Amino acid sequence: ADDSLSVAVASNFHGTVTEIATGFTRATQIPVNLSSGSTGKLYAQIVNGAPYDIFLAADVARPKLLEAGGLAVSGSRVTYAVGALVLWSADVALSGEDCHEALMSGNYRRLAMANPKTAPYGLAARTFLQSVDAMEATSDRVVLGENISQTLHFVATGNATLGFVALSQLRSGLPVETACQWPVPASSHAALDQQGVILSRSAKPAAAHEFMAFLRGVEAAAILERSGYTVP
Amino acid sequence: MDFGPLWLSARLAFVTSLVLIVLGAPLAWWLSQTRSRWQPVVQAIVAMPIVLPPTVLGFYLLILLGPKGAIGAWWVELSGDALTFSFTGLVIASCVYSLPFAIQPLQNAFESLPRKTIEAAWTLGASRLDAFFSVAVPLSLRGFVSAIVLSFAHTLGEFGVVLMVGGNIPGETRVVSIAIYDHVETLNYAAAHQLSLVLIAFAFVALFGMFLINRRWQSK
Amino acid sequence: MDFGPLWLSARLAFVTSLVLIVLGAPLAWWLSQTRSRWQPVVQAIVAMPIVLPPTVLGFYLLILLGPKGAIGAWWVELSGDALTFSFTGLVIASCVYSLPFAIQPLQNAFESLPRKTIEAAWTLGASRLDAFFSVAVPLSLRGFVSAIVLSFAHTLGEFGVVLMVGGNIPGETRVVSIAIYDHVETLNYAAAHQLSLVLIAFAFVALFGMFLINRRWQSK
Amino acid sequence: MSAITLRHFLRKASFVLDVDTTIPATGITGVFGESGCGKTTLLRCIAGLERSGDDARVPVHKRRVGYVFQQPQLFAHLSVRRNIEYGQRRNPGATQSVEDVAQLLGIEALLDRSTDGLSGGEAQRVSIARVLCQSPQLILMDEPLSALDERRRNDVLPYLDRLHAESRLPIIYVSHNIGEICRLSDHLLILDNGRVVAEGGLQETLMRTDLPQLGGRNSGGVIEATPLDYDGEFDLTRFSFSGGAIRVPGRYDSPTVRLRVTANDVSLSRVAADSSTILNILPAVIEEMRAETDATELVKLALGEDRLLARITRQSSRRLGLQVGDSIFAQIKSVTVRR
Amino acid sequence: MSAITLRHFLRKASFVLDVDTTIPATGITGVFGESGCGKTTLLRCIAGLERSGDDARVPVHKRRVGYVFQQPQLFAHLSVRRNIEYGQRRNPGATQSVEDVAQLLGIEALLDRSTDGLSGGEAQRVSIARVLCQSPQLILMDEPLSALDERRRNDVLPYLDRLHAESRLPIIYVSHNIGEICRLSDHLLILDNGRVVAEGGLQETLMRTDLPQLGGRNSGGVIEATPLDYDGEFDLTRFSFSGGAIRVPGRYDSPTVRLRVTANDVSLSRVAADSSTILNILPAVIEEMRAETDATELVKLALGEDRLLARITRQSSRRLGLQVGDSIFAQIKSVTVRR
Ligand SMILES: Nc1ncnc2c1ncn2[C@@H]1O[C@H](COP(=O)(O)OP(=O)(O)OP(=O)(O)O)[C@@H](O)[C@H]1O
Ligand SMILES: Nc1ncnc2c1ncn2[C@@H]1O[C@H](COP(=O)(O)OP(=O)(O)OP(=O)(O)O)[C@@H](O)[C@H]1O
Ligand SMILES: [Mg+2]
Ligand SMILES: [Mg+2]
């Protein structure tokens, strides 16, 4: 494990980065160790000395803070992927229907979204709802997932009729049938940029740089596209 | 400062301990009295809920209590309302999660009751149920205190299950542990510290009072 | 299937229960014997760790045990190594988290020992320490079983604290609860179900065996 | 006089209890037998705490059988009064007043205390009061005094006497102390290895010489007597019984009493010597003589209709040349009065 | 003969224990007094379980004081043998062999059993063995027999006799049963309300008539006697003592025995009647007479150097015109032998 690269990754990107890391190791012979967690948790750990080389966050704020605090190699901060928000349902009652229609007409019991305070996808969902003046109408039917994967659980298990989830989640081999899905226009909310940084206390800056470069290369781009992200 | 989540937590912890005591006492009594070969099996099953990570337990409960789940569907039929994302759902989930903490101390207390005392109650005209309530329960006070303390505190600090089953709805299912968690996640450390302190102070006063009363009672 | 996290969890739970029993027994003994006015205060303090949500407790432990924290800095000086993100750190964090579950049953068991029996040991030439080990401990077996069961199971299912302090490092701090959590998070439900089943089976066998032995012992 | 049928069969490991007998429906029936003969098991069967016999279907709490255990088994969380009321509240027909029963047992002053500070004798009296207040149809007592030391035992015995005198309740009283049984019982049931070996009125059964169970230091006889007069100067009461008159220290007013005379307290004399301090010297006829040990003999005496045992040394018997049928004098050194 | 100093002062709520006396360093000292007078408290002070006196600094486990509690307090997790070894292992000088001690107390057969199934008497004997094996310098016994019923008490008493005979260990024996104390002790210490009211050799102290504590049914005297001969035909042993010879059923070989005669067992006669079955009739002189109740008198008799008490009715006393200084005959109906 000593020669391997230690990457802290936001949970929602864990599946995708696994695929990318496999390609990276195949290309460079450098093994990669992935530790996943919520962006906030990983951040707290890094501030308190966690032994990671690279931090792939699900937002922009935390990498920025690390860079400003000198915990990240300055200039290493890059946007490695941009997520897409989807309104989604697994409720058979809505199969073949239009998700957007259902949302606007109020034809649902519960609407799930990530907590806007803690998750960028949640913030995006809220911005969208505000842009269509639907905040009021939905407020008493909204349930908040702590993160985007919990939001998906709410919908996937039928506890919420509709939910704002990430496109990448729908591409990762869902165990349930999709009833309907509607891509939320990217213009209706701030871009869902996911940024990564190389951490200053990394003992393998060269390998880390190599990984970051690979992450932005063509091989990775294909994987990212396939997984539901757009490449910046 | 918003005290809503704290009150909600207190209410949840209170109701949960209450339900656990009411349901746990008979189960613990059975476990302590039976000579069935199944006793250690049941005892081990009762301990299972804490073996699963709370979030995972929460996930399974989400399925089970959801409108398509075995219990959830039945509940929807019964009451027209979903169990998940409601206070009732939270109580059920918390009870499952804290069950072992209520059962163990109660069972220990019941097991150390002298059998003759119970038999004396029977011969005095108390049915088995009556003897349980009028003799076994009051003589096992120490076990009840432990059970209440453990399940109360455990519910206060509960988080993964509550987050999953509750859905973080302000005033309904946003308990104080979620509120603190949110503060930590959003790097709002000062608010997190403050709320943690209030929670600890509240829990301390509640438990301290309980221990004090218990001590007085015992030494009487 | 990757059994690494399961063994790690088992190791962690085993070491944690062991440490808790070793450290908890004297504390529980003190709590049961003292007539100090501070007794209910200490008792309430001991229960505090479970009142905080695990992630939040983990957060505070992360700070405390981190290289800049009071304990962490001292440890770095002593051993050259950081406490956080290491197995040792996990053990410490788990112990803090599960402390009340070890203390309560032990204290109850000690409190129900007849004082005369301990006095008899003293008059037979046993020092206080000796009497504790040779009489109080073996006569409180039921309390020890409860303490071990609760802290063992609780550590197996522990998650928030471990994730925070341990950092999900494969082979070192990725315990089975985190592995399951990861599977759920990445929507890999099948793997999550499978691992949960294995964990439950393991815990069931461990606890069932324990209860069975305890039952034999008691009825002897 | 109606009767209570006891029919119980129970197997416990290698022990078998097999009882099928009847006892009177009033008064105290003493159950006597050595350790392990099944006394406790029999009581547990009667109370329904073990499954045996025809009545196995009736649950314990519906039997109205009061059970006084060897240890008082008071409920520590209830006051003395609450303990006593416990059974009363649970038995609709229980109309006894707690105060009356407490007075009977001399525990009025304890009623509002916790059970904590009670002495052993007080606690046992409370447990008896508790059973009385449940208005049972039958009371079982399993060596209620054996956990008490002698002084505390003497605290409780008079209350049992009083209970016997003032109530018609049938009581089954288990003990291996024949003295206690003689003092209290009207009827005797002797158990051996799970079986009834003798059963009958106290006096007849006590005088049976074919029962090895009745041997030992405590053997003796009882006499029913009625007070005749009281000598205030010397504080002596004179009782008359079928064999004459007998004087006992103290004043007794009850219409009839039971006098217990142990075999050790009776010596025999060829002449009625008035030169000794022995107060009671009565003519008697030797009815039976049986060697007891190498040194002693048990002599069964007829005094009128009543019978007494005397334990004498074989040497004295030889010296005096005692024979069955001899008329001699029984010197009675001390007498225990009951009721 | 050296002595043990007892100096203890302790205040407990309204109760004050204030003892400052010495007792012999060999033999059994009986501590007698009514309930609540502080007997247990005194023993706890001596053992160091309460802080009192000059030696408060010495921790309990270093005192080498064996304590036999009223309840046996055996350790349920250890076998009988392990229980006995418990103290032995913890006291370096303890060289007693467990087997020897077990034999002394008749519990060899129990050694490898668990403590569970023991009867009360067996358990108490094990607890005494445990204390003996710790080789204490002083043994404290707090009513070790009072939780036992009479039969089980008689199981244990002979072993205490034997212990007394075979060991020079000082024992402080607390009891409120004067019979037990008479049987066992050499020395007597009477407590009242936390204070020592009398202290001295057993026989002198027993004969003091100024101590109300000594009254009651069990009063009497003890006599040191030596066996003279044994009559095999009638199984009687003849003992000689300062007042003559006395015959007792059974065979006794020990060089010296103690005979206990309770006041109830002695009657007085003007003439030595040989027409009665009373075996022992001895000349005596009336030394003192004291009214006991309205009906009875206690008479202190001198038989050679020895003293006995007789309880007679005042009526008989008047009838025979008994006076201090009279020479009369003491008729002794029964005698308890010890050692
Ligand atoms: N659970 C049991 N298993 C096996 N044998 C038992 C059990 N309970 C009682 N016995 C046996 O039944 C017999 C009768 O026991 P019981 O307690 O009735 O005797 P007892 O006459 O009350 O004796 P004691 O005078 O000692 O109280 C004994 O030989 C005992 O060993
Ligand atoms: N903890 C206490 N607090 C107050 N009073 C106490 C305490 N312990 C003992 N006493 C009092 O001290 C006195 C002596 O008690 P102790 O137990 O020594 O008596 P005892 O002679 O052994 O009596 P018994 O024959 O009943 O055993 C009693 O009056 C009792 O009430
Ligand atoms: Mg019995
Ligand atoms: Mg005492």
XYZ file of C-alpha atoms in Angstrom, chain A residues 30-192:
163
model
C 0.511 2.845 -9.924
C -2.077 1.243 -7.653
C -4.862 3.448 -6.310
C -6.635 3.241 -2.932
C -10.066 4.814 -2.864
C -11.679 6.145 0.313
C -15.184 7.426 -0.106
C -17.312 9.581 2.112
C -19.361 12.704 2.024
C -17.503 15.791 0.881
C -17.964 17.465 4.239
C -16.620 14.472 6.167
C -13.616 14.073 3.915
C -12.900 17.743 4.253
C -12.964 17.548 8.057
C -10.649 14.573 7.905
C -8.183 16.305 5.625
C -8.107 19.345 7.872
C -7.308 16.957 10.717
C -4.461 15.223 8.961
C -5.949 12.434 6.913
C -3.238 10.744 4.802
C -4.774 11.293 1.361
C -2.930 12.373 -1.783
C -5.879 13.567 -3.822
C -9.297 14.852 -2.904
C -12.095 14.554 -5.453
C -14.945 16.642 -4.046
C -18.527 16.845 -5.236
C -18.482 20.605 -5.097
C -16.264 23.631 -5.570
C -16.398 25.152 -2.112
C -14.353 22.578 -0.169
C -11.442 22.366 -2.637
C -11.357 26.138 -2.691
C -11.171 26.264 1.081
C -8.344 23.731 1.130
C -6.405 25.651 -1.445
C -6.906 28.880 0.448
C -5.822 27.192 3.660
C -2.665 25.862 2.080
C -3.737 22.270 2.507
C -3.980 21.774 -1.240
C -1.220 22.340 -3.777
C -2.048 25.712 -5.203
C -2.954 25.605 -8.852
C -3.843 21.938 -8.694
C -7.550 22.655 -8.338
C -9.448 21.589 -11.446
C -13.013 20.793 -12.401
C -12.927 17.119 -13.353
C -16.586 16.568 -14.082
C -19.897 18.361 -14.322
C -22.967 16.601 -13.101
C -26.477 16.692 -14.494
C -29.700 16.884 -12.486
C -32.628 14.649 -13.401
C -36.189 14.513 -12.127
C -36.897 10.842 -11.732
C -39.558 8.435 -10.600
C -39.751 4.691 -10.024
C -43.452 4.716 -9.208
C -45.368 2.446 -11.580
C -48.292 4.864 -11.422
C -46.177 7.296 -13.396
C -44.821 4.882 -16.023
C -45.011 6.378 -19.427
C -46.100 9.709 -17.953
C -44.137 12.904 -17.984
C -42.239 13.485 -14.738
C -42.157 17.216 -15.264
C -45.881 17.262 -15.850
C -46.452 15.313 -12.651
C -44.312 17.730 -10.693
C -46.037 20.789 -12.004
C -49.534 19.393 -11.576
C -48.797 18.164 -8.091
C -49.530 14.559 -9.012
C -47.250 13.011 -6.397
C -47.146 12.273 -2.677
C -43.555 13.008 -1.748
C -40.821 14.836 -3.595
C -37.276 13.874 -2.639
C -34.257 16.058 -3.051
C -30.850 16.335 -1.438
C -30.380 18.759 1.408
C -29.563 22.095 -0.286
C -27.433 23.033 2.669
C -25.099 20.088 2.397
C -25.297 18.831 -1.174
C -24.753 20.711 -4.458
C -27.440 18.661 -6.189
C -29.870 19.778 -3.538
C -28.958 23.379 -4.082
C -29.415 22.949 -7.815
C -32.825 21.361 -7.304
C -33.916 24.200 -5.102
C -32.707 26.797 -7.574
C -34.698 25.045 -10.279
C -37.852 24.933 -8.175
C -37.490 28.596 -7.385
C -36.984 29.393 -11.059
C -40.335 27.819 -11.885
C -42.006 29.259 -8.754
C -42.785 25.798 -7.418
C -41.103 26.170 -4.002
C -44.292 27.075 -2.188
C -46.340 24.336 -3.767
C -43.851 21.625 -2.940
C -42.573 22.735 0.428
C -44.835 20.548 2.554
C -44.208 17.477 0.479
C -40.452 17.650 0.212
C -38.247 15.153 1.989
C -34.547 15.832 2.181
C -31.906 13.203 1.665
C -28.667 13.881 3.402
C -26.905 13.402 0.087
C -27.774 12.504 -3.413
C -27.611 8.746 -2.910
C -30.006 8.861 0.014
C -32.326 10.874 -2.181
C -32.209 8.105 -4.742
C -33.025 5.505 -2.032
C -36.143 7.464 -1.154
C -37.381 7.245 -4.713
C -36.070 3.777 -5.495
C -37.827 2.256 -2.478
C -41.099 3.945 -3.386
C -41.154 6.185 -0.355
C -41.070 9.265 -2.561
C -42.916 9.475 -5.849
C -40.544 11.903 -7.455
C -36.995 12.935 -6.794
C -34.190 15.107 -8.065
C -31.269 12.736 -8.584
C -28.015 12.747 -10.511
C -27.907 11.421 -14.039
C -24.788 9.487 -13.089
C -26.841 7.473 -10.578
C -29.347 6.404 -13.207
C -26.478 5.178 -15.375
C -24.882 2.981 -12.718
C -26.970 -0.128 -13.066
C -30.027 0.696 -10.999
C -31.782 -2.235 -9.373
C -35.219 -0.712 -10.135
C -37.168 0.195 -13.257
C -37.436 3.805 -14.216
C -41.038 5.007 -14.555
C -40.187 8.368 -16.000
C -37.300 10.788 -16.095
C -36.883 14.376 -17.109
C -33.511 16.152 -17.458
C -33.542 19.435 -15.586
C -32.206 22.145 -17.898
C -28.644 23.019 -16.880
C -29.451 26.641 -17.406
C -31.929 26.701 -14.560
C -29.296 26.230 -11.902
C -25.624 26.841 -11.182
C -23.311 24.355 -12.885
C -22.760 21.156 -10.864
